[in-house]
Short mmCIF file of C-alpha atoms and ligand atoms in Angstrom, two decimals:
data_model
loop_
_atom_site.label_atom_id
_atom_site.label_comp_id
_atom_site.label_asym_id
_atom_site.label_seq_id
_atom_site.Cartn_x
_atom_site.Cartn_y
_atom_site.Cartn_z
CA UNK Z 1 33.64 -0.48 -1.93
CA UNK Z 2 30.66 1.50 -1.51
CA UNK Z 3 26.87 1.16 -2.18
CA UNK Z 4 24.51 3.78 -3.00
CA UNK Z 5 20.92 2.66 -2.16
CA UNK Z 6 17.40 4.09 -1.92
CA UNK Z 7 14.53 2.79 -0.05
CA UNK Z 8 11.41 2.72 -1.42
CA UNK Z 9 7.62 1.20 -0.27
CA UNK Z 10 5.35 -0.88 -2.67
CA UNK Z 11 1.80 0.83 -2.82
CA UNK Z 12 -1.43 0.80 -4.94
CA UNK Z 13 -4.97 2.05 -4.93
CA UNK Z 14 -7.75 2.13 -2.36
CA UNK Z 15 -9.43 -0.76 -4.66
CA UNK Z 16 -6.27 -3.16 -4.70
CA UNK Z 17 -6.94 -6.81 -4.05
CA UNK Z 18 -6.76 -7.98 -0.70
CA UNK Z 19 -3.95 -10.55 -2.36
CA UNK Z 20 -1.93 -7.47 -3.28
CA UNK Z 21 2.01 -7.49 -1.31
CA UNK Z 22 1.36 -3.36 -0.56
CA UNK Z 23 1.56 -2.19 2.55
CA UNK Z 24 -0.64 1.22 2.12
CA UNK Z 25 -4.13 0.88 -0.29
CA UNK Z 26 -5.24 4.27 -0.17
CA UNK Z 27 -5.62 7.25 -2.79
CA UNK Z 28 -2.15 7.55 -4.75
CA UNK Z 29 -1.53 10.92 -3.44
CA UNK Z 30 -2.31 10.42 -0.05
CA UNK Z 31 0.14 7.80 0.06
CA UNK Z 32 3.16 9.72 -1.69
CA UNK Z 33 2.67 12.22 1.20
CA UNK Z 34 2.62 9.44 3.47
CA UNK Z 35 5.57 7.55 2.47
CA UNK Z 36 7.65 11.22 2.06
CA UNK Z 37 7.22 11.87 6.07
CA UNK Z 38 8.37 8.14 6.71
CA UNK Z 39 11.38 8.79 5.10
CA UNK Z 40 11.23 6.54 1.94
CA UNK Z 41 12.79 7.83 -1.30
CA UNK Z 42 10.20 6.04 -3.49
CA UNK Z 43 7.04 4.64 -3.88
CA UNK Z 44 6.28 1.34 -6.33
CA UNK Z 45 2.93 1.45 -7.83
CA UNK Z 46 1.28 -1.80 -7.70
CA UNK Z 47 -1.39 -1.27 -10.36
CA UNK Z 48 -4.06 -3.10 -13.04
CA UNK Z 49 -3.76 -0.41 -16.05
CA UNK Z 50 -1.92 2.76 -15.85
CA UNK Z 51 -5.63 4.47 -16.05
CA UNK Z 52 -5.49 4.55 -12.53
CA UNK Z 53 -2.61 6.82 -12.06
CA UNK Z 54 -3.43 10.85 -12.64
CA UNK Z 55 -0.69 12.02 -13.65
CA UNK Z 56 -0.60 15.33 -13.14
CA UNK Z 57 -1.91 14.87 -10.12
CA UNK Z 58 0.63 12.36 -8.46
CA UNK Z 59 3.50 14.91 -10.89
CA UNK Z 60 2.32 17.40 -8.38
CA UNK Z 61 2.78 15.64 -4.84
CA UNK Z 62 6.49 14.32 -6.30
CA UNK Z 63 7.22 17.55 -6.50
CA UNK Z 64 6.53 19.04 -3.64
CA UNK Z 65 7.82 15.54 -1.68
CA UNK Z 66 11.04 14.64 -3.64
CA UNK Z 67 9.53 11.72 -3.68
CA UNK Z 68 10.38 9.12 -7.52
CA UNK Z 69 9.19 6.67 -8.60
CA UNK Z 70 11.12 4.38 -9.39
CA UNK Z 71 8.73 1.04 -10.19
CA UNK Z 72 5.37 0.71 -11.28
CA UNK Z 73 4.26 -3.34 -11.16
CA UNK Z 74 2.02 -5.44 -12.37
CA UNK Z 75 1.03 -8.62 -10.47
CA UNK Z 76 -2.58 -7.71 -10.20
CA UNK Z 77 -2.78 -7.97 -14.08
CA UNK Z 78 -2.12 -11.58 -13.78
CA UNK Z 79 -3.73 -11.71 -10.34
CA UNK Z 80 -7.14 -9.60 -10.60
CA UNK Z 81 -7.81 -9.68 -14.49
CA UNK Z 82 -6.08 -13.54 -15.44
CA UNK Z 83 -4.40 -11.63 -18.37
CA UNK Z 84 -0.76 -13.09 -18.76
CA UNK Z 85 2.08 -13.50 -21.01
CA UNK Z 86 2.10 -17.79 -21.65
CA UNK Z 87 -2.01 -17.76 -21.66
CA UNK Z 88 -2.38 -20.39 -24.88
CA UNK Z 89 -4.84 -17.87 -26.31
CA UNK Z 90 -3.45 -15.22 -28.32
CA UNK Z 91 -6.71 -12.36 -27.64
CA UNK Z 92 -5.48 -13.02 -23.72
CA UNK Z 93 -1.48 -12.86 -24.44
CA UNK Z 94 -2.34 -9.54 -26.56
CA UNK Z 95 -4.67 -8.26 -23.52
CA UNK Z 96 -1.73 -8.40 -21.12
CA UNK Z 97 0.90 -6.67 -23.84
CA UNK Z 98 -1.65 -4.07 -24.55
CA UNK Z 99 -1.71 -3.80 -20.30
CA UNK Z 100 1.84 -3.74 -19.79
CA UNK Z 101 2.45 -1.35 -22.85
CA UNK Z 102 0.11 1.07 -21.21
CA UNK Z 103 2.36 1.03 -18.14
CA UNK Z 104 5.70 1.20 -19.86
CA UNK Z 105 4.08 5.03 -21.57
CA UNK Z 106 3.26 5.83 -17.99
CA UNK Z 107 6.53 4.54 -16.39
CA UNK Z 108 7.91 6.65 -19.01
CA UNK Z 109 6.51 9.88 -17.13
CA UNK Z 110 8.26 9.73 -14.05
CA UNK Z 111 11.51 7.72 -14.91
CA UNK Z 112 10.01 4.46 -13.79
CA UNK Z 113 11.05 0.62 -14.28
CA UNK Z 114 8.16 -1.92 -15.54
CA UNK Z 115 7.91 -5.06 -13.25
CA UNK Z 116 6.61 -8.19 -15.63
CA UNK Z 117 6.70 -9.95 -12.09
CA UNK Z 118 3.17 -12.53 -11.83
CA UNK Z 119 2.27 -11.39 -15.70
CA UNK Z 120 5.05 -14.07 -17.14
CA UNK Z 121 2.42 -16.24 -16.35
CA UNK Z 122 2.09 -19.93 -16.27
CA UNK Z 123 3.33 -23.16 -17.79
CA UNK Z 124 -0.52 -23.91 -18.23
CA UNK Z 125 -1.35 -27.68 -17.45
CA UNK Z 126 -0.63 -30.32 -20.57
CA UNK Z 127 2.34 -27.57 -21.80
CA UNK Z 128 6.04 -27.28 -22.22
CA UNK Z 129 8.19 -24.88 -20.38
CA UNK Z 130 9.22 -24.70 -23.77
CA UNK Z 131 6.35 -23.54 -25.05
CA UNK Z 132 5.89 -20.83 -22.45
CA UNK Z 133 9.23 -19.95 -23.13
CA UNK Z 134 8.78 -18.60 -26.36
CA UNK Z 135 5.37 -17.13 -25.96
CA UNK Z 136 6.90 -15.44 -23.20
CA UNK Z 137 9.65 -13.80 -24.87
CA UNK Z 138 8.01 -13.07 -27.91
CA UNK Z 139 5.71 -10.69 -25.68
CA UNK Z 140 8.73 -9.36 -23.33
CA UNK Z 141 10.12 -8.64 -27.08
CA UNK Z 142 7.01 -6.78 -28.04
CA UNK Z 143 7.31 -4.84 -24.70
CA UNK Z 144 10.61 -4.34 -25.18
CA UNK Z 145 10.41 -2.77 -28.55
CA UNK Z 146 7.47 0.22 -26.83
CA UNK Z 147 10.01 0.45 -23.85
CA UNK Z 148 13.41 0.57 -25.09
CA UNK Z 149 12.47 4.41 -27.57
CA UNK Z 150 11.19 5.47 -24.79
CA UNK Z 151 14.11 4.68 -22.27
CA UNK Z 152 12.20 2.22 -20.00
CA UNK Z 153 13.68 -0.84 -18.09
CA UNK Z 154 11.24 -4.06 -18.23
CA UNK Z 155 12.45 -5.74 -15.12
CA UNK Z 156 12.34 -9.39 -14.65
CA UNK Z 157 11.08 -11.04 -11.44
CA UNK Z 158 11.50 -14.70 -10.52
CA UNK Z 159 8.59 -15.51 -8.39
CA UNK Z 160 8.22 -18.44 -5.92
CA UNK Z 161 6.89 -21.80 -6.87
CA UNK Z 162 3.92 -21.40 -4.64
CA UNK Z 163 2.92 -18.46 -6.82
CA UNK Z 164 3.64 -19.76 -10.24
CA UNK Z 165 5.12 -22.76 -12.20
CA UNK Z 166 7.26 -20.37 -14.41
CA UNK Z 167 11.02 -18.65 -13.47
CA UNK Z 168 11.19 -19.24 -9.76
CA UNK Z 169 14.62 -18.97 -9.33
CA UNK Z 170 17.22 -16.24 -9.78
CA UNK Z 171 19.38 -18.77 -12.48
CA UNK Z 172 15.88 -18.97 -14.75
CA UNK Z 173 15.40 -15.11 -14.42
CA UNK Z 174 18.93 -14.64 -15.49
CA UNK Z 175 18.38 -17.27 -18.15
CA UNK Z 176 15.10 -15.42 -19.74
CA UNK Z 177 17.16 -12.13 -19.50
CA UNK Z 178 19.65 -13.42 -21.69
CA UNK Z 179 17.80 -14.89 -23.73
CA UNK Z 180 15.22 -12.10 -24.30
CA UNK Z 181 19.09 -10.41 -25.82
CA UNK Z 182 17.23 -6.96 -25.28
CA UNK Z 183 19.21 -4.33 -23.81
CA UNK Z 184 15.80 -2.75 -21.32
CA UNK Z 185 15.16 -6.36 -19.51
CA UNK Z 186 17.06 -6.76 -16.59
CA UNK Z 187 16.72 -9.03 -13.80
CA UNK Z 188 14.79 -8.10 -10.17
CA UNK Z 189 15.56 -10.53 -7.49
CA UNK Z 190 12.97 -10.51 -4.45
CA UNK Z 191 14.84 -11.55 -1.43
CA UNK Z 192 11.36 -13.54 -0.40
CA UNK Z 193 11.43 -15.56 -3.28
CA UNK Z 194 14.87 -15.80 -3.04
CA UNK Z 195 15.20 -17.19 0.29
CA UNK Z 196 12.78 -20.28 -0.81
CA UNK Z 197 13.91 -20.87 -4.02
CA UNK Z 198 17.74 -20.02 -4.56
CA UNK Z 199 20.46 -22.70 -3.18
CA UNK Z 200 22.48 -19.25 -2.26
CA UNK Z 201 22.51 -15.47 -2.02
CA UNK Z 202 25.58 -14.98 -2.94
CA UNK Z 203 25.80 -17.14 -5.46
CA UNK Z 204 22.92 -16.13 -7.20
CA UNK Z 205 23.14 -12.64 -6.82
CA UNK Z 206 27.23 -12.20 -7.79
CA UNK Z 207 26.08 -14.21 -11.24
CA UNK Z 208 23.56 -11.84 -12.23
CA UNK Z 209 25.26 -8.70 -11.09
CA UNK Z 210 25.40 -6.98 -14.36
CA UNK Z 211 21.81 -7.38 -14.44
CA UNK Z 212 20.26 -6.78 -11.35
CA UNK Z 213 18.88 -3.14 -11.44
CA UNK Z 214 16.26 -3.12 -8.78
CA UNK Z 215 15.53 -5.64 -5.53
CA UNK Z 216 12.21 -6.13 -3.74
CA UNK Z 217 12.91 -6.65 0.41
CA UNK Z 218 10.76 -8.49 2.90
CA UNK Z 219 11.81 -10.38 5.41
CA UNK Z 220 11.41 -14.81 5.53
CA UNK Z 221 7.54 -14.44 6.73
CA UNK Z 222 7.13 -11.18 4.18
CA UNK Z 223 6.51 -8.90 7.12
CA UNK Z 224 8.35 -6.14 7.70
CA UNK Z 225 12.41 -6.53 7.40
CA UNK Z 226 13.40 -7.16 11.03
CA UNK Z 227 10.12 -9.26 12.02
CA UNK Z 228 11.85 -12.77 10.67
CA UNK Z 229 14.96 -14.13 10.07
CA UNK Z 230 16.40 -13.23 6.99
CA UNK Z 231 19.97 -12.55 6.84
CA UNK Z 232 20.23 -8.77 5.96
CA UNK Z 233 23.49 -8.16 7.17
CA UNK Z 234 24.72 -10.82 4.57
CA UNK Z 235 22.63 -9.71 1.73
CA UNK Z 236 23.86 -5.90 2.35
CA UNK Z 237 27.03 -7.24 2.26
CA UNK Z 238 26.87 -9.17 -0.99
CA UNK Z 239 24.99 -5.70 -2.55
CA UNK Z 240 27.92 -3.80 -1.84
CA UNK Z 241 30.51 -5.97 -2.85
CA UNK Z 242 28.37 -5.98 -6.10
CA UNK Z 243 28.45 -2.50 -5.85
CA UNK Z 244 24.67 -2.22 -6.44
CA UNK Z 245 23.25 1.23 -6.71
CA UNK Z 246 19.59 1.26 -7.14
CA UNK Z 247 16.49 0.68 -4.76
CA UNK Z 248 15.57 -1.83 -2.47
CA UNK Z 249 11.70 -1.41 -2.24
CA UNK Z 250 9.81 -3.07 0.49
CA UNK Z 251 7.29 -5.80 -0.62
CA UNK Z 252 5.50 -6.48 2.54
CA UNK Z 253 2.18 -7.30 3.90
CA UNK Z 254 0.55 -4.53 6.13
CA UNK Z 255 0.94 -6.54 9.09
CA UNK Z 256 -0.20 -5.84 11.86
CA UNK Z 257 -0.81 -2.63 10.44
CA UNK Z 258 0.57 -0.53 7.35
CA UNK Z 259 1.73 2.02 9.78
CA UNK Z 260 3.45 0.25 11.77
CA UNK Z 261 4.90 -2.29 8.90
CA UNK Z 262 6.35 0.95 7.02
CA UNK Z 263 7.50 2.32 10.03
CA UNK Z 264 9.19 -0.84 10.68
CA UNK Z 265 10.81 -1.42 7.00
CA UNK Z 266 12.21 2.14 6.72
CA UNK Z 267 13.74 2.07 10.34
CA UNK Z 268 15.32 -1.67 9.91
CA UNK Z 269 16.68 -1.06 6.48
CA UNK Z 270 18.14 2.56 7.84
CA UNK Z 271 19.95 0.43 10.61
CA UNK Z 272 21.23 -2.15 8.37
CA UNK Z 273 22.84 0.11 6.04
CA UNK Z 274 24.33 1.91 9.06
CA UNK Z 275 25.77 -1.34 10.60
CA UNK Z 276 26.85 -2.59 7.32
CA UNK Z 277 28.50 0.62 6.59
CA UNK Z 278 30.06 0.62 10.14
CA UNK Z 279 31.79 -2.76 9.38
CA UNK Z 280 32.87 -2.07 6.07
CA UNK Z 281 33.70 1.82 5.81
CA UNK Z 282 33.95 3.66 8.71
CA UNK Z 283 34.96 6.48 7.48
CA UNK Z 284 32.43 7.62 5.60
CA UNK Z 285 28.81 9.25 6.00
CA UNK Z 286 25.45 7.99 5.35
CA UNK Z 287 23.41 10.20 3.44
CA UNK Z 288 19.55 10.14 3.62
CA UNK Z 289 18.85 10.01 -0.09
CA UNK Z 290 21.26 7.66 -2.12
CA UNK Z 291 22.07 6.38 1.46
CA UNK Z 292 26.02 5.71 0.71
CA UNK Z 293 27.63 2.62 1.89
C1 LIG L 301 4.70 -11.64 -6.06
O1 LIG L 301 4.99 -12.53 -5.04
C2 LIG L 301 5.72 -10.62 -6.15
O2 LIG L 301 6.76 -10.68 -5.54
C3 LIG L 301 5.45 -9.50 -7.02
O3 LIG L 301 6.45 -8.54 -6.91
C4 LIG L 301 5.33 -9.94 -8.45
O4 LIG L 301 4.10 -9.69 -8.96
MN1 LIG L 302 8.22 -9.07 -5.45
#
């Protein structure tokens, strides 16, 4: 068995809400550069319209980094601008499709997933789950149909009940997925939702295994893996007996500083894999990018 991961660091602008899970809120460039001497493979763009991201620009400090990017997300739609996929008015359900579509065209650029994490929405008060439901797929379908020509995932995040009334655990992520029957939306556990809202790890994670294509990490308080008690060494063994090979991208809060918090992710999740790799294989390597298992 072996497991080929990448680390990556969730990031977004110097004008980010203070609400935001990033650990570094700082110009997009500066924080590639950043992230590259850290040692992270990727950075996840946390982001309210894809306006915000020049291209070019960020093309340019990829490049000379190595640095992907391998998410750009979307919460602060939902969170800064109230514009969300169940929203009972159609102008506001359009708003947020219009958002996300911009995103997906951008994600396109670089090779990037599209996170519809916090921009489900809500089961708004006096309405159905039902009635979400299908306002929420009919928009994932209209995102789908811009993302899947243009060879984008749309990635589906269950979010805590704390958050939102809507998809909390990994079974109704896995659910929507299915449902949705489009081949670009796959499911994105978050091991901090995870740990409040799923009865099991494993159980949740081996049943959507042929889904999952990206994971957020954070340890039980959402500092920095290693600050709480989360059980990585299980969880990195369930991913490799999954055989997962994509990124796990830490979703933290810049506590007590974003320094030391990304110094603290990258380090933690560098050990794990090693330990994990230690018990399972111990004959082979880890390598710094695609870390093997
Ligand atoms: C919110 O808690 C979260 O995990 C984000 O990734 C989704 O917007
Ligand atoms: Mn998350």
């Amino acid at each position: 068995m072996s497991l080929a991961v990448k680390f990556g660091l969730a990031v977004s602008t110097a004008d980010a809400l203070p609400s935001a899970f990033v650990v570094f809120r700082d110009d997009l460039c500066r924080v590639v550069d950043r992230c590259a001497a850290l040692g992270y493979d990727g950075v996840e763009l946390a982001l309210r319209s894809a306006s915000q991201v020049d291209v070019p620009a960020i093309r340019r400090r990829l490049a000379a980094t190595g640095l992907e990017i391998p998410c750009i997300s979307s919460g602060q739609v939902f969170a800064a601008d109230g514009l969300y996929f169940t929203h009972p008015d159609e102008a506001i359900r359009r708003a947020a499709v219009d958002r996300i579509t911009g995103m997906i065209r951008l994600a396109a650029e670089f090779g990037a997933k599209v996170n519809t994490g916090r921009v489900r929405g809500i089961v708004p008060e006096g309405e159905t789950t039902a009635t979400a439901t299908a306002r929420y797929l009919d928009c994932l379908g209209q995102c789908a149909g811009v993302a899947e020509p243009l060879g984008v995932e749309l990635i589906v995040e269950p979010v805590n009940r704390y958050e939102v009334n809507f998809i909390n655990s990994c079974a109704e992520g896995l659910d929507i997925v299915r449902r949705s029957s489009r081949p670009s939306v796959k499911l994105m556990p978050d091991l901090f939702h995870m740990n409040i809202e799923d009865p099991s790890f494993r159980e949740s994670i081996e049943a959507a295994r042929d889904y999952i294509t990206y994971v957020h990490v954070a340890d039980s308080n959402r500092l920095a893996p290693g600050w709480g008690h989360m059980p990585f060494a299980e969880i990195f063994g369930i991913l490799s007996d999954i055989d997962y090979r994509g990124y796990l991208t830490a979703e933290i809060l810049p506590r007590p500083d974003p320094d030391s918090a990304a110094q603290q992710a990258i380090r933690f999740l560098n050990q794990e894999l090693k330990h994990a790799h230690d018990t399972k294989k111990p004959s082979e390597g880890v390598r710094r990018r695609g870390h093997r298992l």
